CSV table of C-alpha atoms in Angstrom, one decimal:
chain,number,residue,atom,x,y,z
A,9,VAL,CA,1.2,10.5,9.3
A,10,TYR,CA,-0.6,8.1,11.6
A,11,GLN,CA,-3.1,7.2,8.9
A,12,VAL,CA,-0.4,6.7,6.4
A,13,PHE,CA,1.2,4.0,8.6
A,14,GLU,CA,-2.1,2.4,9.4
A,15,ASN,CA,-2.7,1.7,5.7
A,16,VAL,CA,0.9,0.8,5.3
A,17,ALA,CA,1.4,-1.6,8.3
A,18,LYS,CA,0.3,-4.8,6.7
A,19,LYS,CA,2.2,-4.5,3.5
A,20,TYR,CA,5.1,-2.7,5.1
A,21,ASP,CA,7.6,-5.5,4.8
A,22,ILE,CA,6.6,-6.4,1.2
A,23,MET,CA,6.9,-2.8,0.2
A,24,ASN,CA,10.3,-2.4,1.8
A,25,ASP,CA,11.6,-5.4,-0.1
A,26,SER,CA,10.1,-4.1,-3.4
A,27,MET,CA,11.2,-0.5,-3.1
A,28,SER,CA,14.7,-1.2,-2.0
A,29,LEU,CA,15.1,-4.4,-3.9
A,30,GLY,CA,15.9,-6.1,-0.7
A,31,ILE,CA,18.8,-3.8,0.1
A,32,HIS,CA,17.1,-2.5,3.2
A,33,ARG,CA,18.0,-5.8,4.8
A,34,VAL,CA,21.7,-5.1,4.3
A,35,TRP,CA,21.4,-1.6,5.7
A,36,LYS,CA,19.8,-3.0,8.8
A,37,ASP,CA,22.5,-5.6,9.1
A,38,VAL,CA,25.1,-2.9,9.0
A,39,LEU,CA,23.4,-1.0,11.7
A,40,LEU,CA,23.6,-4.1,14.0
A,41,TYR,CA,27.2,-4.7,13.0
A,42,LYS,CA,28.0,-1.1,14.0
A,43,MET,CA,26.1,-1.5,17.2
A,44,ASN,CA,28.0,-4.6,18.1
A,45,PRO,CA,25.9,-5.4,21.1
A,46,SER,CA,27.1,-7.8,23.8
A,47,PRO,CA,24.8,-10.0,26.0
A,48,GLY,CA,23.3,-8.0,28.8
A,49,ILE,CA,22.6,-4.9,26.7
A,50,LEU,CA,19.2,-3.3,27.0
A,51,LEU,CA,18.0,-1.9,23.7
A,52,LEU,CA,15.2,0.6,23.0
A,53,ASP,CA,14.1,0.5,19.3
A,54,VAL,CA,11.9,3.4,18.6
A,55,ALA,CA,9.5,3.5,15.7
A,56,GLY,CA,10.5,-0.1,15.4
A,57,GLY,CA,7.0,-1.2,14.3
A,58,THR,CA,7.4,-4.5,12.6
A,59,GLY,CA,10.5,-5.6,14.5
A,60,ASP,CA,13.2,-5.8,11.9
A,61,ILE,CA,15.9,-4.2,14.2
A,62,ALA,CA,14.7,-6.1,17.3
A,63,PHE,CA,14.9,-9.5,15.6
A,64,ARG,CA,18.4,-8.8,14.3
A,65,PHE,CA,19.4,-7.6,17.7
A,66,ILE,CA,18.3,-10.9,19.3
A,67,ASP,CA,20.0,-12.9,16.6
A,68,TYR,CA,23.2,-11.0,17.1
A,69,VAL,CA,23.2,-11.3,20.8
A,70,ARG,CA,22.3,-14.9,20.7
A,71,SER,CA,25.2,-15.7,18.4
A,72,VAL,CA,27.6,-13.6,20.6
A,73,ARG,CA,26.4,-15.5,23.6
A,74,GLU,CA,26.9,-18.9,21.9
A,75,ARG,CA,30.4,-17.9,21.1
A,76,GLN,CA,31.0,-16.9,24.7
A,77,LEU,CA,29.6,-20.2,25.9
A,78,ARG,CA,31.8,-22.2,23.4
A,79,ARG,CA,34.9,-20.3,24.6
A,80,LYS,CA,33.9,-21.1,28.1
A,81,LEU,CA,33.6,-24.7,27.1
A,82,LYS,CA,37.1,-24.8,25.8
A,83,HIS,CA,38.4,-23.7,29.2
A,84,HIS,CA,36.3,-26.4,30.9
A,85,GLN,CA,38.2,-29.2,29.2
A,86,ASN,CA,40.3,-29.8,32.3
A,87,LEU,CA,37.3,-30.0,34.6
A,88,SER,CA,35.5,-33.1,35.7
A,89,TRP,CA,32.3,-34.4,33.9
A,90,GLN,CA,30.2,-33.4,36.9
A,91,GLU,CA,31.4,-29.9,37.0
A,92,ILE,CA,30.8,-29.4,33.3
A,93,ALA,CA,27.2,-30.8,33.5
A,94,ASP,CA,26.5,-28.4,36.4
A,95,SER,CA,27.7,-25.4,34.5
A,96,TYR,CA,25.4,-26.2,31.6
A,97,GLN,CA,22.4,-25.8,33.9
A,98,ALA,CA,23.4,-22.3,34.8
A,99,GLU,CA,24.0,-21.1,31.3
A,100,THR,CA,21.1,-22.6,29.2
A,101,VAL,CA,18.7,-20.6,31.3
A,102,LYS,CA,20.0,-17.5,29.7
A,103,PRO,CA,20.4,-17.8,26.0
A,104,LEU,CA,20.4,-14.1,25.5
A,105,GLY,CA,22.4,-13.3,28.6
A,106,ASP,CA,19.9,-10.9,30.0
A,107,SER,CA,19.7,-8.8,26.9
A,108,GLN,CA,16.3,-7.3,26.2
A,109,VAL,CA,14.8,-5.2,23.5
A,110,VAL,CA,11.8,-2.9,23.9
A,111,VAL,CA,10.1,-2.1,20.6
A,112,CYS,CA,8.3,1.2,20.9
A,113,ASP,CA,6.0,2.6,18.2
A,114,ILE,CA,3.2,5.1,18.1
A,115,ASN,CA,1.2,2.9,15.9
A,116,LYS,CA,-0.6,-0.1,17.3
A,117,GLU,CA,-1.1,-1.7,13.8
A,118,MET,CA,2.6,-1.8,13.2
A,119,LEU,CA,3.2,-3.3,16.6
A,120,LYS,CA,0.6,-5.9,15.9
A,121,VAL,CA,2.3,-6.9,12.7
A,122,GLY,CA,5.6,-7.1,14.6
A,123,ARG,CA,4.2,-9.3,17.3
A,124,GLN,CA,2.7,-11.7,14.8
A,125,LYS,CA,6.0,-11.8,13.0
A,126,ALA,CA,7.8,-12.6,16.2
A,127,GLN,CA,5.4,-15.5,16.9
A,128,HIS,CA,5.7,-16.7,13.4
A,129,LEU,CA,9.5,-16.6,13.4
A,130,GLY,CA,9.8,-18.0,16.9
A,131,TYR,CA,11.1,-15.0,18.9
A,132,SER,CA,9.7,-15.2,22.3
A,133,GLU,CA,12.0,-14.0,25.0
A,134,GLY,CA,13.7,-10.7,25.5
A,135,LEU,CA,11.1,-8.8,23.5
A,136,SER,CA,8.6,-6.2,24.7
A,137,TRP,CA,6.2,-4.2,22.6
A,138,VAL,CA,5.1,-0.8,23.9
A,139,VAL,CA,3.0,1.9,22.3
A,140,GLY,CA,4.6,5.3,22.7
A,141,ASN,CA,5.3,8.6,21.1
A,142,ALA,CA,9.0,9.2,20.3
A,143,GLU,CA,8.6,12.9,21.3
A,144,GLU,CA,7.4,11.8,24.7
A,145,LEU,CA,8.6,8.4,25.7
A,146,PRO,CA,6.8,6.5,28.4
A,147,PHE,CA,10.0,5.5,30.1
A,148,GLY,CA,12.0,6.8,33.0
A,149,ASP,CA,15.4,8.5,32.7
A,150,GLU,CA,18.6,6.6,32.0
A,151,LYS,CA,17.1,3.2,31.4
A,152,PHE,CA,18.6,2.0,28.2
A,153,ASP,CA,22.1,1.1,26.9
A,154,VAL,CA,21.3,1.7,23.3
A,155,TYR,CA,18.6,3.7,21.5
A,156,THR,CA,17.9,3.0,17.8
A,157,ILE,CA,15.5,4.6,15.4
A,158,ALA,CA,15.5,3.1,12.0
A,159,PHE,CA,13.6,4.9,9.2
A,160,GLY,CA,11.4,6.5,11.8
A,161,ILE,CA,12.8,9.9,12.6
A,162,ARG,CA,11.9,11.5,9.3
A,163,ASN,CA,8.2,11.0,10.1
A,164,VAL,CA,8.2,12.9,13.4
A,165,THR,CA,7.0,16.4,13.8
A,166,HIS,CA,9.7,17.6,16.1
A,167,ILE,CA,13.1,16.0,15.5
A,168,ASP,CA,14.7,18.0,18.3
A,169,LEU,CA,12.2,16.6,20.9
A,170,VAL,CA,12.9,13.1,19.8
A,171,LEU,CA,16.6,13.6,20.2
A,172,GLN,CA,16.1,15.1,23.6
A,173,GLU,CA,14.0,12.2,24.7
A,174,ALA,CA,16.6,9.8,23.3
A,175,TYR,CA,19.2,11.6,25.4
A,176,ARG,CA,17.0,11.4,28.5
A,177,VAL,CA,16.3,7.7,28.4
A,178,LEU,CA,19.8,6.6,27.7
A,179,LYS,CA,22.2,5.6,30.5
A,180,PRO,CA,25.4,7.5,30.8
A,181,GLY,CA,27.7,5.8,28.3
A,182,GLY,CA,24.7,4.9,26.2
A,183,ARG,CA,24.7,5.1,22.4
A,184,PHE,CA,22.3,6.7,20.0
A,185,LEU,CA,22.0,5.2,16.6
A,186,CYS,CA,19.9,6.4,13.8
A,187,LEU,CA,19.4,4.7,10.4
A,188,GLU,CA,17.7,7.0,8.0
A,189,PHE,CA,17.4,8.1,4.4
A,190,SER,CA,19.7,10.9,3.6
A,191,GLN,CA,21.2,13.0,0.8
A,192,VAL,CA,22.9,11.3,-2.1
A,193,ASN,CA,26.4,12.7,-2.7
A,194,ASN,CA,26.8,11.5,-6.3
A,195,PRO,CA,25.0,13.7,-8.8
A,196,LEU,CA,24.4,11.0,-11.4
A,197,LEU,CA,23.1,8.6,-8.8
A,198,SER,CA,21.0,11.4,-7.4
A,199,ARG,CA,19.2,11.9,-10.7
A,200,LEU,CA,18.5,8.2,-11.1
A,201,TYR,CA,17.4,8.0,-7.5
A,202,ASP,CA,15.0,10.9,-7.9
A,203,LEU,CA,13.6,9.3,-11.1
A,204,TYR,CA,13.1,6.0,-9.3
A,205,SER,CA,11.6,7.6,-6.2
A,206,PHE,CA,9.0,9.8,-7.9
A,207,GLN,CA,8.2,7.6,-10.9
A,208,ILE,CA,8.4,4.1,-9.7
A,209,ILE,CA,7.8,4.0,-5.9
A,210,PRO,CA,4.2,5.4,-5.9
A,211,VAL,CA,3.4,3.0,-8.7
A,212,LEU,CA,4.7,0.1,-6.6
A,213,GLY,CA,2.6,1.5,-3.7
A,214,GLU,CA,-0.5,1.4,-5.8
A,215,ILE,CA,0.1,-2.0,-7.3
A,216,ILE,CA,1.3,-3.8,-4.1
A,217,ALA,CA,-0.5,-1.9,-1.4
A,218,GLY,CA,-3.3,-0.2,-3.3
A,219,ASP,CA,-2.1,3.1,-1.8
A,220,TRP,CA,-0.4,5.6,-4.1
A,221,LYS,CA,-0.7,8.5,-1.7
A,222,SER,CA,1.1,7.0,1.3
A,223,TYR,CA,4.1,6.2,-0.8
A,224,GLN,CA,4.1,9.5,-2.5
A,225,TYR,CA,4.2,10.9,1.0
A,226,LEU,CA,7.1,8.6,1.9
A,227,VAL,CA,9.2,9.7,-1.0
A,228,GLU,CA,8.6,13.4,-0.2
A,229,SER,CA,9.4,13.0,3.5
A,230,ILE,CA,12.8,11.6,2.5
A,231,ARG,CA,13.5,14.8,0.5
A,232,ARG,CA,12.5,17.0,3.3
A,233,PHE,CA,14.8,15.4,5.9
A,234,PRO,CA,17.9,17.4,6.8
A,235,PRO,CA,21.2,16.3,5.1
A,236,GLN,CA,23.9,14.4,7.0
A,237,GLU,CA,25.9,17.3,8.4
A,238,GLU,CA,22.8,19.2,9.5
A,239,PHE,CA,21.3,16.2,11.2
A,240,LYS,CA,24.7,15.6,12.9
A,241,ALA,CA,24.5,19.2,14.3
A,242,MET,CA,21.0,18.5,15.6
A,243,ILE,CA,22.2,15.4,17.4
A,244,GLU,CA,25.0,17.4,19.0
A,245,ASP,CA,22.5,20.0,20.1
A,246,ALA,CA,20.7,17.4,22.1
A,247,GLY,CA,23.9,16.8,24.1
A,248,PHE,CA,25.4,13.8,22.4
A,249,LEU,CA,29.1,13.6,21.9
A,250,LYS,CA,31.4,11.9,19.5
A,251,VAL,CA,28.6,12.3,16.9
A,252,ASP,CA,29.5,10.8,13.5
A,253,TYR,CA,27.8,9.4,10.5
A,254,GLN,CA,28.4,6.7,7.9
A,255,ASN,CA,26.9,6.8,4.4
A,256,LEU,CA,25.6,3.7,2.9
A,257,THR,CA,24.9,3.2,-0.8
A,258,SER,CA,26.3,6.6,-1.7
A,259,GLY,CA,24.2,8.4,0.9
A,260,ILE,CA,20.8,7.0,0.0
A,261,VAL,CA,20.9,6.0,3.6
A,262,ALA,CA,23.1,7.1,6.5
A,263,ILE,CA,23.8,5.8,10.0
A,264,HIS,CA,24.3,8.6,12.6
A,265,SER,CA,25.8,7.7,15.9
A,266,GLY,CA,26.3,9.6,19.2
A,267,PHE,CA,27.2,8.9,22.8
A,268,LYS,CA,25.8,10.2,26.0
A,269,LEU,CA,29.0,10.7,28.0
B,15,ALA,CA,21.3,20.7,-1.0
B,16,PRO,CA,18.8,18.1,-2.4
B,17,GLY,CA,19.7,16.6,-5.7
B,18,ALA,CA,19.3,18.4,-9.1
B,19,LEU,CA,15.8,18.7,-10.6
B,20,SER,CA,15.4,16.5,-13.6
B,21,ALA,CA,13.2,17.3,-16.5
B,22,GLY,CA,9.4,17.9,-16.5
B,23,SER,CA,8.1,14.5,-15.7
B,24,VAL,CA,9.4,14.4,-12.1
B,25,HIS,CA,7.0,15.8,-9.5
B,26,ARG,CA,8.5,17.8,-6.6
B,27,SER,CA,7.0,19.5,-3.7
B,28,HIS,CA,8.7,21.6,-1.0
B,29,THR,CA,5.6,22.5,0.8
B,30,GLU,CA,4.7,21.2,4.2
B,31,PRO,CA,2.3,18.3,4.2
B,32,ALA,CA,-1.3,19.0,5.3
B,33,GLU,CA,-2.8,17.0,8.2
B,34,ASP,CA,-3.4,13.9,6.1
B,35,GLY,CA,0.2,14.0,5.0
B,36,TYR,CA,-0.6,15.1,1.5
B,37,ALA,CA,0.3,18.6,0.2
B,38,GLY,CA,-2.5,20.5,-1.2
B,39,GLU,CA,-0.8,22.7,-3.8
B,40,ARG,CA,1.1,20.0,-5.6
B,41,ASP,CA,1.7,19.8,-9.3
B,42,GLY,CA,0.7,23.4,-9.8
B,43,GLY,CA,-3.0,22.6,-9.8
B,44,ARG,CA,-2.9,19.7,-12.3
B,45,ARG,CA,-5.4,17.9,-10.2
B,46,LEU,CA,-8.6,18.1,-12.3
B,47,TYR,CA,-11.1,16.5,-10.0
B,48,PRO,CA,-11.2,15.2,-6.4
B,49,GLY,CA,-9.1,12.0,-6.2
B,50,HIS,CA,-7.2,12.8,-9.4
B,51,ILE,CA,-3.6,11.6,-9.4
B,52,PRO,CA,-1.7,13.1,-12.4
B,53,THR,CA,0.7,10.6,-13.8
B,54,SER,CA,3.4,10.6,-16.4
B,55,PRO,CA,3.3,8.4,-19.5
B,56,LEU,CA,5.9,6.1,-17.9
B,57,GLN,CA,3.9,5.8,-14.7
B,58,LYS,CA,0.8,5.0,-16.7
B,59,ALA,CA,2.6,2.3,-18.6
B,60,LEU,CA,4.0,0.8,-15.4
B,61,LEU,CA,0.6,1.0,-13.7
B,62,ALA,CA,-1.0,-0.7,-16.7
B,63,ALA,CA,1.5,-3.6,-16.7
B,64,GLY,CA,1.6,-3.9,-12.9
B,65,SER,CA,-2.1,-3.8,-12.4
B,66,ALA,CA,-2.7,-6.4,-15.2
B,67,LEU,CA,-0.2,-8.8,-13.5
B,68,MET,CA,-1.5,-8.2,-10.0
B,69,ALA,CA,-5.2,-8.6,-11.1
B,70,LEU,CA,-4.3,-12.0,-12.6
B,71,TYR,CA,-2.2,-13.0,-9.6
B,72,ASP,CA,-4.9,-11.9,-7.1
B,73,PRO,CA,-8.4,-11.7,-8.6
B,74,TYR,CA,-9.8,-10.2,-5.5
B,75,ARG,CA,-7.9,-7.0,-6.2
B,76,HIS,CA,-10.7,-5.2,-7.8
B,77,ASP,CA,-8.8,-2.0,-7.5
B,78,MET,CA,-6.2,-3.3,-9.9
B,79,VAL,CA,-8.9,-4.0,-12.5
B,80,ALA,CA,-10.0,-0.5,-12.1
B,81,VAL,CA,-6.5,0.9,-12.5
B,82,LEU,CA,-6.0,-1.2,-15.6
B,83,GLY,CA,-9.2,0.2,-17.0
B,84,GLU,CA,-8.2,3.8,-16.3
B,85,THR,CA,-4.6,3.5,-17.7
B,86,THR,CA,-5.5,1.6,-20.8
B,87,GLY,CA,-8.8,3.4,-21.6
B,88,CYS,CA,-7.4,6.7,-22.9
B,89,LEU,CA,-7.9,5.9,-26.5
B,90,VAL,CA,-11.4,4.5,-26.1
B,91,LEU,CA,-12.9,6.8,-23.5
B,92,PRO,CA,-13.1,9.8,-25.9
B,93,ASN,CA,-15.1,7.6,-28.4
B,94,LEU,CA,-17.5,6.6,-25.6
B,95,ARG,CA,-17.9,10.2,-24.6
B,96,ASP,CA,-18.7,11.2,-28.1
B,97,LYS,CA,-21.3,8.4,-28.4
B,98,MET,CA,-22.9,9.8,-25.3
B,99,ARG,CA,-22.8,13.4,-26.7
B,100,ASN,CA,-24.4,12.4,-29.9
B,101,ASP,CA,-27.4,10.8,-28.2
B,102,PRO,CA,-30.1,12.9,-26.5
B,103,GLU,CA,-30.4,10.7,-23.4
B,104,GLY,CA,-26.6,10.2,-23.3
B,105,SER,CA,-25.9,13.9,-23.4
B,106,ARG,CA,-28.4,14.5,-20.6
B,107,ILE,CA,-26.5,12.0,-18.5
B,108,LEU,CA,-23.2,13.9,-19.3
B,109,GLN,CA,-24.7,17.1,-18.2
B,110,GLU,CA,-26.5,16.0,-15.1
B,111,ARG,CA,-23.8,13.5,-14.0
B,112,PRO,CA,-26.0,11.1,-12.0
B,113,ARG,CA,-24.3,8.8,-9.6
B,114,ILE,CA,-25.6,5.4,-8.5
B,115,ARG,CA,-25.1,5.2,-4.8
B,116,LEU,CA,-27.0,3.6,-1.9
B,117,SER,CA,-27.6,7.0,-0.4
B,118,THR,CA,-29.3,8.3,-3.6
B,119,LEU,CA,-31.3,5.2,-4.4
B,120,ASP,CA,-34.8,5.0,-2.9
B,121,VAL,CA,-34.3,1.3,-1.8
B,122,GLU,CA,-37.7,0.9,-0.2
B,123,GLY,CA,-39.4,2.5,-3.2
B,124,LEU,CA,-37.6,0.0,-5.5
B,125,ARG,CA,-38.6,-2.9,-3.3
B,126,TRP,CA,-42.3,-2.0,-3.8
B,127,LEU,CA,-42.0,-2.1,-7.6
B,128,PRO,CA,-43.6,-5.0,-9.3
B,129,ASP,CA,-41.4,-8.0,-10.2
B,130,GLY,CA,-39.9,-7.8,-13.6
B,131,THR,CA,-39.3,-4.1,-13.5
B,132,LEU,CA,-35.7,-2.8,-13.7
B,133,GLY,CA,-35.8,-1.3,-10.2
B,134,ARG,CA,-37.1,-4.5,-8.6
B,135,GLU,CA,-34.8,-6.8,-10.4
B,136,TYR,CA,-31.8,-4.5,-9.8
B,137,LEU,CA,-32.5,-4.5,-6.1
B,138,ARG,CA,-32.9,-8.3,-6.1
B,139,PHE,CA,-29.6,-8.7,-7.9
B,140,LEU,CA,-27.8,-6.5,-5.3
B,141,GLU,CA,-29.3,-8.5,-2.4
B,142,ASP,CA,-28.9,-11.9,-3.9
B,143,ASN,CA,-25.3,-11.4,-4.8
B,144,LYS,CA,-24.6,-9.3,-1.7
B,145,VAL,CA,-23.1,-6.4,-3.6
B,146,SER,CA,-23.4,-2.7,-3.2
B,147,PRO,CA,-23.0,0.1,-5.8
B,148,ASP,CA,-20.9,2.0,-3.3
B,149,THR,CA,-17.9,-0.3,-3.6
B,150,ARG,CA,-16.9,1.0,-7.1
B,151,MET,CA,-13.5,2.7,-7.1
B,152,PRO,CA,-13.5,6.4,-8.0
B,153,ALA,CA,-11.4,7.2,-11.0
B,154,LYS,CA,-7.8,8.4,-10.2
B,155,PHE,CA,-5.6,8.2,-13.2
B,156,VAL,CA,-7.8,9.6,-16.0
B,157,ASP,CA,-6.4,13.0,-17.0
B,158,ASP,CA,-9.7,14.5,-18.2
B,159,GLU,CA,-12.5,15.4,-15.9
B,160,GLU,CA,-15.3,14.5,-18.2
B,161,LEU,CA,-13.7,11.2,-19.2
B,162,ALA,CA,-13.3,10.4,-15.6
B,163,TYR,CA,-17.0,10.7,-15.2
B,164,VAL,CA,-17.5,8.4,-18.3
B,165,ILE,CA,-15.5,5.6,-16.8
B,166,GLN,CA,-17.2,6.2,-13.4
B,167,ARG,CA,-20.6,5.8,-15.1
B,168,TYR,CA,-19.4,2.7,-16.8
B,169,ARG,CA,-18.4,1.2,-13.5
B,170,GLU,CA,-21.7,2.1,-11.8
B,171,VAL,CA,-23.7,0.8,-14.7
B,172,HIS,CA,-21.9,-2.6,-14.5
B,173,ASP,CA,-24.3,-4.0,-11.9
B,174,LEU,CA,-27.2,-2.9,-14.1
B,175,MET,CA,-25.6,-4.9,-16.9
B,176,HIS,CA,-25.7,-7.9,-14.7
B,177,THR,CA,-29.4,-7.3,-14.2
B,178,LEU,CA,-30.2,-6.8,-17.9
B,179,LEU,CA,-28.2,-9.8,-18.9
B,180,GLY,CA,-29.4,-11.9,-16.1
B,181,MET,CA,-25.9,-12.9,-15.1
B,182,PRO,CA,-24.8,-13.6,-11.5
B,183,THR,CA,-21.5,-12.3,-10.0
B,184,ASN,CA,-19.7,-15.6,-10.1
B,185,MET,CA,-16.7,-16.0,-12.4
B,186,LEU,CA,-18.8,-17.3,-15.3
B,187,GLY,CA,-21.3,-14.5,-15.0
B,188,GLU,CA,-18.6,-11.9,-14.8
B,189,VAL,CA,-16.9,-13.2,-17.9
B,190,VAL,CA,-20.1,-13.1,-19.9
B,191,VAL,CA,-20.7,-9.5,-18.8
B,192,LYS,CA,-17.2,-8.7,-19.8
B,193,TRP,CA,-17.7,-10.1,-23.3
B,194,PHE,CA,-20.8,-8.0,-23.6
B,195,GLU,CA,-19.0,-4.9,-22.3
B,196,ALA,CA,-16.0,-5.5,-24.5
B,197,ILE,CA,-18.1,-5.4,-27.6
B,198,GLN,CA,-20.1,-2.5,-26.4
B,199,THR,CA,-17.4,-0.2,-25.1
B,200,GLY,CA,-14.2,-1.5,-26.7
B,201,LEU,CA,-12.4,-0.8,-23.4
B,202,PRO,CA,-9.1,-2.7,-23.4
B,203,MET,CA,-9.7,-3.7,-19.8
B,204,CYS,CA,-12.9,-5.4,-20.8
B,205,VAL,CA,-11.2,-7.1,-23.8
B,206,LEU,CA,-8.5,-8.4,-21.5
B,207,GLY,CA,-10.9,-9.5,-18.9
B,208,ALA,CA,-13.0,-11.3,-21.5
B,209,ALA,CA,-9.9,-13.0,-23.0
B,210,PHE,CA,-8.2,-14.0,-19.7
B,211,GLY,CA,-11.2,-14.5,-17.5
B,212,PRO,CA,-12.1,-17.9,-19.0
B,213,LEU,CA,-8.7,-19.2,-18.0
B,214,ARG,CA,-9.9,-19.6,-14.5
B,215,LEU,CA,-13.0,-21.7,-15.4
B,216,ASN,CA,-13.3,-25.4,-15.4
B,217,ALA,CA,-14.0,-27.4,-18.6
B,218,ARG,CA,-17.7,-27.8,-18.1
B,219,LYS,CA,-18.2,-24.1,-17.6
B,220,LEU,CA,-16.0,-23.3,-20.5
B,221,GLN,CA,-18.2,-25.4,-22.7
B,222,VAL,CA,-21.3,-23.6,-21.7
B,223,LEU,CA,-19.5,-20.4,-22.1
B,224,ALA,CA,-18.2,-21.1,-25.6
B,225,THR,CA,-21.3,-22.7,-27.1
B,226,GLU,CA,-24.1,-20.6,-25.7
B,227,LEU,CA,-23.2,-17.7,-23.6
B,228,ILE,CA,-20.4,-16.0,-25.6
B,229,PRO,CA,-22.2,-16.1,-28.9
B,230,TRP,CA,-25.3,-14.6,-27.3
B,231,ALA,CA,-23.2,-11.9,-25.5
B,232,ILE,CA,-21.5,-11.0,-28.8
B,233,GLN,CA,-24.8,-10.9,-30.7
B,234,SER,CA,-26.5,-8.8,-28.1
B,235,GLY,CA,-23.5,-6.5,-27.7
B,236,ARG,CA,-23.4,-5.8,-31.4
B,237,SER,CA,-27.1,-5.2,-31.9
B,238,ALA,CA,-27.6,-3.2,-28.7
B,239,ASN,CA,-27.4,0.6,-28.5
B,240,CYS,CA,-24.8,2.1,-26.4
B,241,ILE,CA,-25.5,1.0,-22.8
B,242,LEU,CA,-24.1,4.2,-21.4
B,243,ASN,CA,-26.8,6.2,-23.1
B,244,ILE,CA,-29.6,4.9,-21.0
B,245,TYR,CA,-30.7,7.1,-18.1
B,246,TYR,CA,-31.4,4.1,-15.8
B,247,GLU,CA,-32.4,6.2,-12.9
B,248,GLN,CA,-35.4,7.4,-14.8
B,249,ARG,CA,-36.5,4.0,-15.9
B,250,TRP,CA,-36.9,2.0,-12.7
B,251,GLU,CA,-40.5,1.2,-13.5
B,252,GLN,CA,-39.8,0.0,-17.0
B,253,THR,CA,-39.8,-3.8,-17.2
B,254,VAL,CA,-36.5,-5.5,-17.9
B,255,ALA,CA,-38.0,-7.3,-20.9
B,256,SER,CA,-39.1,-4.1,-22.5
B,257,LEU,CA,-35.8,-2.4,-21.8
B,258,ARG,CA,-34.0,-5.3,-23.3
B,259,GLU,CA,-36.1,-5.0,-26.4
B,260,GLU,CA,-35.6,-1.2,-26.6
B,261,ILE,CA,-31.8,-1.5,-26.3
B,262,GLY,CA,-31.5,-4.6,-28.4
B,263,ILE,CA,-30.4,-7.2,-26.0
B,264,PHE,CA,-31.6,-10.7,-26.8
B,265,PRO,CA,-33.2,-12.7,-24.0
B,266,PRO,CA,-30.6,-14.7,-22.1
B,267,PRO,CA,-30.3,-18.4,-22.8
């Protein structure tokens, strides 16, 4: 699997846009919307490679923070000029309000691409890039408020270990969120989806990335992944409560959520 | 349960992936040679179109040119193979399946050959243009093992074409060789390359191309015997001039 992603790293984002016709961006936006993070949240994004979730997290928190500050400003309208100017000092130092995201990936190439993207797009603070294995995270217990894994869990060898590690590193009250390909519930769409996956996606992989086999593998790994209910049960087995899932695009993709309570 | 199986052309595998993430027993053994990727007609069509566009968009994607050749060559490759079968030297090549690779070439031996011999000039060509025979893509999408070898041989012989025609690896040289190969092999990929390659040349080069080089390439291509039927590896000591005469290539302008 490692070699697959080494080949895939540089063209990852282009391939994602081509394969999903840009819809993967919407899926990731929905994940953030569901997460609804507030400033001060510490996020661990596992298998986060090229940073898509991390950047969205930062954007989201930044805009929440700005709204917070604007609301504060309204309340300041009866203060003196001096007091208002002083309060600016305190707040501009923290545009993210202490939020941080740690992007963890087993693959250095993916992280490298992510770091370059961050630089290119102007993301500097609140981001950390760490190499690590989802089945054995290099973090202490109960460190994070939210754990996300977007399109990563289907590539691991032992899903149960990943879920256990997720449980371990989350603080009590923390949330587990997983965005992953799942089973399509509509039979007609399912046939079209299969046709598209097996006929078109490897061809796209060959044309765009010069790599048929990696994308053939990707398509097959999607088919092998447990369906929604089964995955929900696995999450519950790891100790999470209030586990639920939301299908997107008729089940092509699903967001599973669970809490450590 | 996973979605319903659709008709024949969809590939499906439920086996666990091997270490390299690629199941061994896929497609019920339709893999005919190492590196073979079986494809449906739809996939071939998409590959042909996509690789053509990508090759035009990014000329450095040599793999796209290769894919285009493989997916469009199916009508022409059997003719080439038959030409080889009908020729004594050609059929020996088909049987013995020689491959041109740096590991099999006696580079130092070639260097000691006198100037003007095929071996010496070939080596000079490789070094001057900084190319290596090992960078040729192996065939993936050809659905016949012998035809896969034929197209492989065509690719490996391409550098020798440059040597015999005296053309460098710049855009102009490549276009000329493509014209020659198009006449010789009839491979659609060569024809497309010959037709679209000149689009990237400036006016001065186009003039030279049109007035001198292309007519010569066409003439030579028509008069020459099939270039795939020459067992080059056994002719390193032959002079380029005599080989040209034997095959029927006119001296380059």
